PDB file of C-alpha atoms in Angstrom:
ATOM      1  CA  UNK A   1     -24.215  17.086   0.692  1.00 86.00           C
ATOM      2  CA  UNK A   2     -25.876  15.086  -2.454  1.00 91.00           C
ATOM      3  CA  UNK A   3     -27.413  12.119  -1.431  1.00 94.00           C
ATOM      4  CA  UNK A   4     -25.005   9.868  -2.791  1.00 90.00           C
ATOM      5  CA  UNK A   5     -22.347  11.372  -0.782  1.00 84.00           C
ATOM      6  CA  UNK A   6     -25.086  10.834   2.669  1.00 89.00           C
ATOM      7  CA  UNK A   7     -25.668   6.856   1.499  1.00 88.00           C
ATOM      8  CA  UNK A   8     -22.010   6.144   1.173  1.00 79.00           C
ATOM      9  CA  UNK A   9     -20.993   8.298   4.533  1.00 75.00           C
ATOM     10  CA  UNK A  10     -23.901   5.998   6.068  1.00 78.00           C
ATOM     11  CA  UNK A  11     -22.609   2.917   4.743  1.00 71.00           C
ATOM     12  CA  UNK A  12     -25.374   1.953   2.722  1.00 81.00           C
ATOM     13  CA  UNK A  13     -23.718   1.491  -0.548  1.00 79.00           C
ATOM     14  CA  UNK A  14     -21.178   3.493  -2.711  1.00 77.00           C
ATOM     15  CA  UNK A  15     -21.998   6.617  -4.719  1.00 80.00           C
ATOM     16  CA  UNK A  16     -22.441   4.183  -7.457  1.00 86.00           C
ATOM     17  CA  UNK A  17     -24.428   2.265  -6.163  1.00 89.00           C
ATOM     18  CA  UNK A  18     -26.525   4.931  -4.519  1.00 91.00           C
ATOM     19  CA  UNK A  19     -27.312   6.357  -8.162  1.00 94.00           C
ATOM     20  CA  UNK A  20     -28.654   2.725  -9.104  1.00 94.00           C
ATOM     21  CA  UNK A  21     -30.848   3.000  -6.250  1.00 95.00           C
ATOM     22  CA  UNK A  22     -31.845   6.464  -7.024  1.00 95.00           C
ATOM     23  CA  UNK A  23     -32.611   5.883 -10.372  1.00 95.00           C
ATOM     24  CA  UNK A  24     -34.771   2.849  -9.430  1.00 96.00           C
ATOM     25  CA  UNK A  25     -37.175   5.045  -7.484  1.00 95.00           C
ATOM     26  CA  UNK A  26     -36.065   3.039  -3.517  1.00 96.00           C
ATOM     27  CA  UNK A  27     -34.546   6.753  -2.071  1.00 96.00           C
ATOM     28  CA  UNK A  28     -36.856   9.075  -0.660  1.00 96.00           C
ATOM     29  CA  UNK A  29     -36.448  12.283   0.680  1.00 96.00           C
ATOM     30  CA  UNK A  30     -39.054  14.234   2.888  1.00 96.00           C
ATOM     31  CA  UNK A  31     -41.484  11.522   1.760  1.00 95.00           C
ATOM     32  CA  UNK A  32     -40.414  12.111  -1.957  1.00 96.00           C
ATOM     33  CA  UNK A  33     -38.503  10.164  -4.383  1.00 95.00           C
ATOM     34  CA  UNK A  34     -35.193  11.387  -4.930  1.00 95.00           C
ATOM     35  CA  UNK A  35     -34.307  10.146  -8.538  1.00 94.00           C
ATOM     36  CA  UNK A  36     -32.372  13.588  -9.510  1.00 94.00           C
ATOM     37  CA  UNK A  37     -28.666  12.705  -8.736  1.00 92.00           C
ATOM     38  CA  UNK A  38     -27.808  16.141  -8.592  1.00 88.00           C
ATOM     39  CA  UNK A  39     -30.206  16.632  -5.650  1.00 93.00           C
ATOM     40  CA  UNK A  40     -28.893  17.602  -2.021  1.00 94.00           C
ATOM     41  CA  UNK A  41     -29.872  17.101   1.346  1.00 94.00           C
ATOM     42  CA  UNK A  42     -28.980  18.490   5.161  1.00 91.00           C
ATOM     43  CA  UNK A  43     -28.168  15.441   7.083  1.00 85.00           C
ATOM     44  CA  UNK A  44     -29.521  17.600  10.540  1.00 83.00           C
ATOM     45  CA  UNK A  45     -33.022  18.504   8.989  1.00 91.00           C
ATOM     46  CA  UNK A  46     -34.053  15.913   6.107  1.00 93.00           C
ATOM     47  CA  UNK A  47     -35.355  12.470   6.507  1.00 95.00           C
ATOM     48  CA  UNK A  48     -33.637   9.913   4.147  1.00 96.00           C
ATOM     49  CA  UNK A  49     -35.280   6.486   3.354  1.00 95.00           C
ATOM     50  CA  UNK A  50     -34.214   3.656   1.222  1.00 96.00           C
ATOM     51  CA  UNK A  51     -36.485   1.119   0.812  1.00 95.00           C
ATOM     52  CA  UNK A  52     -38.954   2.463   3.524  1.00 94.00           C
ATOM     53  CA  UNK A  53     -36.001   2.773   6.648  1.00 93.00           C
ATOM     54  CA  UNK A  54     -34.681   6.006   7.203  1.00 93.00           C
ATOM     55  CA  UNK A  55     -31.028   6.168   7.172  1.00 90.00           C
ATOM     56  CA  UNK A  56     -28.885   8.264   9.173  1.00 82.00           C
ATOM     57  CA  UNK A  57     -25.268   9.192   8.862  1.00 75.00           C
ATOM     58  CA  UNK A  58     -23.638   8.950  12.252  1.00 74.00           C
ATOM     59  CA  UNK A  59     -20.157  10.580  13.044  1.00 76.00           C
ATOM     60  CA  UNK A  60     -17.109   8.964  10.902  1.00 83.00           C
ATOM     61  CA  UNK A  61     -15.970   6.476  13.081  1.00 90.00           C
ATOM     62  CA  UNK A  62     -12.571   4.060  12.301  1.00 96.00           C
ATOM     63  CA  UNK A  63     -11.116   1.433  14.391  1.00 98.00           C
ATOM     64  CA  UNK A  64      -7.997  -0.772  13.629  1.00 98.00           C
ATOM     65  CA  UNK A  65      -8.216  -4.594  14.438  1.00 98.00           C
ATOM     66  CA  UNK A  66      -5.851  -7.383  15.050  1.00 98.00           C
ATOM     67  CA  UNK A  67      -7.114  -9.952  12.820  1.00 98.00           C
ATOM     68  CA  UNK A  68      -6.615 -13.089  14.049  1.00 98.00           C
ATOM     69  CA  UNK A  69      -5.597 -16.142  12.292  1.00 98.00           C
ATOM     70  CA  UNK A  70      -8.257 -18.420  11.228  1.00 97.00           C
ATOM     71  CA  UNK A  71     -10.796 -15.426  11.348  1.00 97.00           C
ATOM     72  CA  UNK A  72     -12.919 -15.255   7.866  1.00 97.00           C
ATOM     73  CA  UNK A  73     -13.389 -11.563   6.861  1.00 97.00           C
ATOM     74  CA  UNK A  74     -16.638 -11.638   6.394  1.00 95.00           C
ATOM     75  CA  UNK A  75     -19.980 -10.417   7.855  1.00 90.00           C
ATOM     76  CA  UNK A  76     -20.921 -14.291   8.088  1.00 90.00           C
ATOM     77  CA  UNK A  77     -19.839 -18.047   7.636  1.00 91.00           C
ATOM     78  CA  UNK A  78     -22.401 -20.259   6.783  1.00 88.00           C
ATOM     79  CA  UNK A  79     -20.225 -23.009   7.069  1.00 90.00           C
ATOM     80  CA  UNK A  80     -20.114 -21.871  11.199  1.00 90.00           C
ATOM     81  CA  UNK A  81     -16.348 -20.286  11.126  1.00 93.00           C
ATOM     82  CA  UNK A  82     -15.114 -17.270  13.272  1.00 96.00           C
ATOM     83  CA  UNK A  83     -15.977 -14.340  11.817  1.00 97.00           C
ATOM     84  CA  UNK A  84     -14.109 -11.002  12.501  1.00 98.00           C
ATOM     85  CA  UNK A  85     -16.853  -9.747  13.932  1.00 97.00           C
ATOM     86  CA  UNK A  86     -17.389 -12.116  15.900  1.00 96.00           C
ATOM     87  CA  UNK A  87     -13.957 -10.812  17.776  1.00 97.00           C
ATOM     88  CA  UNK A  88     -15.599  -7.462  17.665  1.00 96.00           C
ATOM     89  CA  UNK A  89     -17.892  -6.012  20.112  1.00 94.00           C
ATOM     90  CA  UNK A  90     -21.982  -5.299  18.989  1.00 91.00           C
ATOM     91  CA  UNK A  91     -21.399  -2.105  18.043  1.00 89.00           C
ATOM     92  CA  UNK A  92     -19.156  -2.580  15.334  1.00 92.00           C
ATOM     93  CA  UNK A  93     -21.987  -5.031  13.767  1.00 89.00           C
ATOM     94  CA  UNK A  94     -22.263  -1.334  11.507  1.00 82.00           C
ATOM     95  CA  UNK A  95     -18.843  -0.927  10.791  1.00 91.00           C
ATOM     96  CA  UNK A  96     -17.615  -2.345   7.581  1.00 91.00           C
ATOM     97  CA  UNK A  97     -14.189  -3.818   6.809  1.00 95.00           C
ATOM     98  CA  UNK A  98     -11.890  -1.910   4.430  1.00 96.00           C
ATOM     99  CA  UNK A  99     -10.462  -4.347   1.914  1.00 93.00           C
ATOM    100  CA  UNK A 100      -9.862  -7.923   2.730  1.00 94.00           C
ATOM    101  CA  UNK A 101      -6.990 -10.719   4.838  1.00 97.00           C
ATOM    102  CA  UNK A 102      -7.208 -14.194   3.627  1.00 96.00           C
ATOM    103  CA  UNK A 103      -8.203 -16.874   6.820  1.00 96.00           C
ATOM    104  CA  UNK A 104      -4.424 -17.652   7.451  1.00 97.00           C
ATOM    105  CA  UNK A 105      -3.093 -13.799   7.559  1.00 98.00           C
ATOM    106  CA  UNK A 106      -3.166 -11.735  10.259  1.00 98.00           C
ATOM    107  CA  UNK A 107      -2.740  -7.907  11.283  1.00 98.00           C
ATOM    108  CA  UNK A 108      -4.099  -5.109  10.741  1.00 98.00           C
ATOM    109  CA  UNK A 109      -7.567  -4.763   9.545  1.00 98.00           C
ATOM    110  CA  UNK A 110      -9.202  -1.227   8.992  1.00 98.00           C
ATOM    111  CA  UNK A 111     -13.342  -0.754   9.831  1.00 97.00           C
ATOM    112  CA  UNK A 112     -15.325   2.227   9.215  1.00 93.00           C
ATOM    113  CA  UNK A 113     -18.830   3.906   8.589  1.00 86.00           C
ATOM    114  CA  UNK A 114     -17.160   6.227   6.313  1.00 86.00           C
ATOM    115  CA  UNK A 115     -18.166   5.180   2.726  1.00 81.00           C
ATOM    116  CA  UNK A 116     -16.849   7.354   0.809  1.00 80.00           C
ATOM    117  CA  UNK A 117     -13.554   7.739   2.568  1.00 89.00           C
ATOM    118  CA  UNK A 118     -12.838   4.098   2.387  1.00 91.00           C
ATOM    119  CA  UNK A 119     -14.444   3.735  -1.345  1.00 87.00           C
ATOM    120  CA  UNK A 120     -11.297   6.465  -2.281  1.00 89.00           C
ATOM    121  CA  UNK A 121      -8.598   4.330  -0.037  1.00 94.00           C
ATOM    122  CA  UNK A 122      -9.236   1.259  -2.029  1.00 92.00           C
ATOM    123  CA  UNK A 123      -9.331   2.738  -5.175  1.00 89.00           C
ATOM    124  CA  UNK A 124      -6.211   1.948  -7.262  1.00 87.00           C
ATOM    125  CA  UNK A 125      -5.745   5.589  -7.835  1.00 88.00           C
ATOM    126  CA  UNK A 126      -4.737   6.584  -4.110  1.00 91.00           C
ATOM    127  CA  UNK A 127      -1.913   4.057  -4.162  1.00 92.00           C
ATOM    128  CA  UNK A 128      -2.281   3.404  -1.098  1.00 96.00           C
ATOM    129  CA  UNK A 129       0.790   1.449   0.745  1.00 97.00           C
ATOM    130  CA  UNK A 130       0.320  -1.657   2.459  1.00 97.00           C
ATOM    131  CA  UNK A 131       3.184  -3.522   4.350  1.00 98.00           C
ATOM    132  CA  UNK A 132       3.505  -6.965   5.666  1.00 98.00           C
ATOM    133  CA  UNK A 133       6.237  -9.221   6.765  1.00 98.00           C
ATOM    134  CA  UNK A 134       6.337 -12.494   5.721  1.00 98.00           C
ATOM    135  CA  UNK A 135       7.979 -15.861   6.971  1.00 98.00           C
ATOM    136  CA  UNK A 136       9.012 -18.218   4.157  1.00 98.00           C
ATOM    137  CA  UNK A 137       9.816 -21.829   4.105  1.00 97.00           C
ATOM    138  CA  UNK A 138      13.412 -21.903   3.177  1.00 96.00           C
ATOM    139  CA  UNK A 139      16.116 -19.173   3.169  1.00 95.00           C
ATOM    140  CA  UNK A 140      15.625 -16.238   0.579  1.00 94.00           C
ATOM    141  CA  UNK A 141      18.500 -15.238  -0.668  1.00 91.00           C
ATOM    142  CA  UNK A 142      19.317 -11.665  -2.652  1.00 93.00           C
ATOM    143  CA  UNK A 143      17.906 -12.695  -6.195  1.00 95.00           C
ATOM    144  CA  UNK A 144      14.228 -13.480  -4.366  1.00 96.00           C
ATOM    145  CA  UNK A 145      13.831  -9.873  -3.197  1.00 96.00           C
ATOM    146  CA  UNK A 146      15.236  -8.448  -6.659  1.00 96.00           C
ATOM    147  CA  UNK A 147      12.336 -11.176  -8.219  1.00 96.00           C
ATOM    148  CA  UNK A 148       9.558  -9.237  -6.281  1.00 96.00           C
ATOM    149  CA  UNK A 149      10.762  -6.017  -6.627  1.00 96.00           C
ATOM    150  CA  UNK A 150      11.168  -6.322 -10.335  1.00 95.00           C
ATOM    151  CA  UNK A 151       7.814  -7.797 -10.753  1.00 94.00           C
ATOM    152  CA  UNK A 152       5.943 -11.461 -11.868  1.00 93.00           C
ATOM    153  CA  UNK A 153       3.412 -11.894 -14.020  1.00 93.00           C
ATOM    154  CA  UNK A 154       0.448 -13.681 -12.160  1.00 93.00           C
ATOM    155  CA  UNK A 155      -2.621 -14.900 -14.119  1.00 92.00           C
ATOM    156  CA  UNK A 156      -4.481 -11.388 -13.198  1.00 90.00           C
ATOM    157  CA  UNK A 157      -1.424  -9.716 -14.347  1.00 91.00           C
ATOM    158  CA  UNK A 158       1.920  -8.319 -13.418  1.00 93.00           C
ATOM    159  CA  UNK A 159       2.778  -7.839  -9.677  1.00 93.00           C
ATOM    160  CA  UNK A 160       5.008  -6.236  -7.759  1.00 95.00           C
ATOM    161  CA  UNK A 161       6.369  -4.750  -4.475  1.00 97.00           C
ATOM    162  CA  UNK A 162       7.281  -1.132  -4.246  1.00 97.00           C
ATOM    163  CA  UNK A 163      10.255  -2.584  -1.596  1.00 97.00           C
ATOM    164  CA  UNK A 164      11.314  -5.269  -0.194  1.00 97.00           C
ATOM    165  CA  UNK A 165      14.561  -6.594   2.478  1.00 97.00           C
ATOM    166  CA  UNK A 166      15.263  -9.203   4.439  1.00 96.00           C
ATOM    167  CA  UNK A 167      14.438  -8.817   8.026  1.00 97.00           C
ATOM    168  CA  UNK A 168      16.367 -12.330   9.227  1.00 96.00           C
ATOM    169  CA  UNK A 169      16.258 -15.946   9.637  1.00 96.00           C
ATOM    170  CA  UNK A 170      14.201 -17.973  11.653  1.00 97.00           C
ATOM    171  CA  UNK A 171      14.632 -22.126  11.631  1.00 97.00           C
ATOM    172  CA  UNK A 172      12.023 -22.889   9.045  1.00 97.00           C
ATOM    173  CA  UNK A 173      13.277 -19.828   6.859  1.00 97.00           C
ATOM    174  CA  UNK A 174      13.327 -16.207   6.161  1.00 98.00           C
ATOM    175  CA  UNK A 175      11.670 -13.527   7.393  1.00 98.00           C
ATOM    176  CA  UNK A 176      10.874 -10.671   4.605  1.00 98.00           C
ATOM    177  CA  UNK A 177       9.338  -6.861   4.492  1.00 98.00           C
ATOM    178  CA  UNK A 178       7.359  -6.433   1.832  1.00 98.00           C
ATOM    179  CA  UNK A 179       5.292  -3.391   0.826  1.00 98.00           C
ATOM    180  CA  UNK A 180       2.902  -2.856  -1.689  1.00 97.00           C
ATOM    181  CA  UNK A 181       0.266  -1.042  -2.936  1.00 94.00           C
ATOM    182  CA  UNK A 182      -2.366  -2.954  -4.450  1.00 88.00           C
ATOM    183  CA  UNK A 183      -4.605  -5.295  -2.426  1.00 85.00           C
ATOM    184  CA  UNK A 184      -5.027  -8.181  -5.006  1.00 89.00           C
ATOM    185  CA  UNK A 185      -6.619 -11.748  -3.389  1.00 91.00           C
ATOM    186  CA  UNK A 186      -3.667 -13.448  -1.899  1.00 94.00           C
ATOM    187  CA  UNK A 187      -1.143 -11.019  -3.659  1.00 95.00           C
ATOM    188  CA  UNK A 188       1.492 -11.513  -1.418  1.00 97.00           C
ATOM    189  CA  UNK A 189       1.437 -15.417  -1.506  1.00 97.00           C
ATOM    190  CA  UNK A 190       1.276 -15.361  -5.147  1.00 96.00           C
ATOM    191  CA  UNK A 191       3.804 -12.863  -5.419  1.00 96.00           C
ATOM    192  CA  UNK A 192       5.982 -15.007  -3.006  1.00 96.00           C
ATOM    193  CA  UNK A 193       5.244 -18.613  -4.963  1.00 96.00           C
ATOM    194  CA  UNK A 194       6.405 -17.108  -8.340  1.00 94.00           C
ATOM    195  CA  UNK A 195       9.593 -16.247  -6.088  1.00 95.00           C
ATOM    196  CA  UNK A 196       9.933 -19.643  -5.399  1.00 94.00           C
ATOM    197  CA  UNK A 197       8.647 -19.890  -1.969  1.00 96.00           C
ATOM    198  CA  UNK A 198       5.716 -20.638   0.070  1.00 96.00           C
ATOM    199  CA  UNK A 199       4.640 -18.712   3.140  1.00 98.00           C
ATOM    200  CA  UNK A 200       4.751 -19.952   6.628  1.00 98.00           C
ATOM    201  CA  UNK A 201       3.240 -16.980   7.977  1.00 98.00           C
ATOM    202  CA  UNK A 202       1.954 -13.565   7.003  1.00 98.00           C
ATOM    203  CA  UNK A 203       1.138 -10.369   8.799  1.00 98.00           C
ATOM    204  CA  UNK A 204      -0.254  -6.928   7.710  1.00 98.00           C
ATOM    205  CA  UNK A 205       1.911  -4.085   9.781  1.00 98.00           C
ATOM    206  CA  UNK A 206       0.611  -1.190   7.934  1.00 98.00           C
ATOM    207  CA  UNK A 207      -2.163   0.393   5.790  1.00 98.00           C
ATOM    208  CA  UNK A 208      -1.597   3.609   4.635  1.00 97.00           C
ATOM    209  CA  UNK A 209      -0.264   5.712   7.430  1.00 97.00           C
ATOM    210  CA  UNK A 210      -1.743   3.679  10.196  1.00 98.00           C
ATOM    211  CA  UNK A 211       0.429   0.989  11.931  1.00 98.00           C
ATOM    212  CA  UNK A 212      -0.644  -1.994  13.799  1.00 98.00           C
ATOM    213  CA  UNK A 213       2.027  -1.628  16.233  1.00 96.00           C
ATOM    214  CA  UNK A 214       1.600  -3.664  19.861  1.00 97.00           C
ATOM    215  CA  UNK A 215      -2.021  -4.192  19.747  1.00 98.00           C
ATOM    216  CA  UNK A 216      -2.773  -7.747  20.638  1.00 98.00           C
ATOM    217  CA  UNK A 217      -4.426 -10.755  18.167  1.00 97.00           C
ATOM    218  CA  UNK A 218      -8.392  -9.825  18.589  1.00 97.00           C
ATOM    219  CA  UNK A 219      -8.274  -6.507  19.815  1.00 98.00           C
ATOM    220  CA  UNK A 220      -9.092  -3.066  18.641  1.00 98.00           C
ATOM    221  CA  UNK A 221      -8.660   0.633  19.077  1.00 98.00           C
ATOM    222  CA  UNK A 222     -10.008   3.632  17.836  1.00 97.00           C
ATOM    223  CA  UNK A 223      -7.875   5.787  14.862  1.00 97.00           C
ATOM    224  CA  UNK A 224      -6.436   9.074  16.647  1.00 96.00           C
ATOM    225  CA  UNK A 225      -7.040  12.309  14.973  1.00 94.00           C
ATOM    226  CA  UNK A 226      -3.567  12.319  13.619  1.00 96.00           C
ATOM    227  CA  UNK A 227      -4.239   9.028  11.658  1.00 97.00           C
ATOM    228  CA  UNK A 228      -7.493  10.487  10.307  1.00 94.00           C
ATOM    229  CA  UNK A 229      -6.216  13.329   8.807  1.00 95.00           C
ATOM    230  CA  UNK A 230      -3.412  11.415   7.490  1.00 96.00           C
ATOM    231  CA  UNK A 231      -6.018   8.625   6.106  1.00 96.00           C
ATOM    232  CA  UNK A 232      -7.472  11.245   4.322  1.00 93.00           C
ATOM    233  CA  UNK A 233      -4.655  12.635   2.865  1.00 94.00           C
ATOM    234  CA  UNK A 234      -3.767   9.392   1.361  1.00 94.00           C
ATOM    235  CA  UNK A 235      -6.867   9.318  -0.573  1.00 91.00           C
ATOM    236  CA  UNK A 236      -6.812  12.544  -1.499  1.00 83.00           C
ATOM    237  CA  UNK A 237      -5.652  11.872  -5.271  1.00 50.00           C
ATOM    238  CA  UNK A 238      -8.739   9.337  -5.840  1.00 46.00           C
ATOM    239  CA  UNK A 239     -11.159   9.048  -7.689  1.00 40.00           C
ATOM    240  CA  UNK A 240     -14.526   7.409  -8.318  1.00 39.00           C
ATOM    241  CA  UNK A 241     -16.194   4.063  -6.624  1.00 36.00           C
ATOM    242  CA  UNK A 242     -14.849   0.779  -5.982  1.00 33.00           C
ATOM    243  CA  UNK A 243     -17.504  -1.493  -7.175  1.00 30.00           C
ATOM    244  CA  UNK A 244     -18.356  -4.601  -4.721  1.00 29.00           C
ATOM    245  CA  UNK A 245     -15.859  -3.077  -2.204  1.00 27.00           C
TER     246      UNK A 245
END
């Protein structure tokens, strides 16, 4: 496979960024810099090194998480809050987190050493479905769900949810279905404010073709075959690097 392909499956950066470091002379391969992009290597018989370490690309693993409210998605708080990982067991220390939940969502929560696979999930391209349900403060009647449907403009541009129904009524307000396929910072609040109302609570059921179903707040489990293949069929029509992701 080319290199950047190897760095990307190892979770060292994306093929992007792999070509920066390339090009900057910090890959080696065999004891020799690897600056030609083009350039391949057997992930059984060469030794890759960035910076010195040599990197190897373990077996694609993904797990799906419970996030927890109050959990920061983020490797670590310097302020001292509860990290995701710090719900996780050691192991996953290598796993990285495939897009983002604000502190106050919960639900599902994708991690992987896959690179590459999760660079082409994220990338607007793939259009890759998420769905939540949301609990509003105050009762949502028939013109709220046409509002999101049809779309607001949001100060990073127009927004919108694929579908959307009412699910019921609790005391404090309604309980909505939402599903979209962007994952914007705070979308769905955003989305639900230009509507009119403010969340009580939020939840992440799906991403992509996996579901959170019953697993508990804080706990994980490992993706079945199934949902890997059908993971990477969902990415199948993207393209290119997510920068930062």
């Amino acid at each position: 496979m080319r290199i950047q392909r190897f760095l990307s499956r190892a979770g060292i950066a994306s093929r992007r960024e792999a070509e920066t470091l390339m090009l900057e002379g910090r890959v080696s391969v065999n004891g020799a810099p690897a600056t030609t992009l083009g350039a391949r290597v057997d992930p059984e018989r060469d030794v890759v090194e960035v910076d010195g370490r040599r990197i190897r690309a373990d077996a694609a693993r993904w797990i799906a998480f419970n996030k927890p409210v109050g959990t920061l998605v983020t490797r670590a708080d310097p302020h001292g809050g509860r990290t995701v990982y710090d719900c996780l067991r050691a192991e996953h220390a290598v796993l990285r987190y495939v897009g983002r939940l604000d502190r106050e969502t919960e639900g599902l929560l994708l991690f992987t050493n896959d690179g590459e696979l999760a660079h082409r999930l994220l990338h607007p391209s793939s259009g890759v479905e998420r769905e939540y349900r949301v609990g509003l403060r105050g009762r949502a009647g028939p013109d709220v769900v046409r509002t999101v449907t049809s779309g607001v403009e949001l100060d990073d541009g127009l927004a919108r949810a694929l579908r959307a129904g009412h699910l019921g009524d609790e005391p404090e307000g309604s309980v909505l279905q939402l599903v979209l396929s962007e994952g914007r910072k705070r979308e769905v609040r955003r989305l639900m404010s230009a509507a009119g109302h403010s969340v009580r609570w939020l939840r992440r059921e799906r991403f992509g073709p996996v579901r959170l179903g019953s697993l508990p707040a804080a706990a994980w489990r490992e993706l079945t075959p199934g949902e890997l293949a059908a993971l990477r069929r969902a990415a199948g029509g993207a393209g290119g690097d997510v920068p930062g992701a």
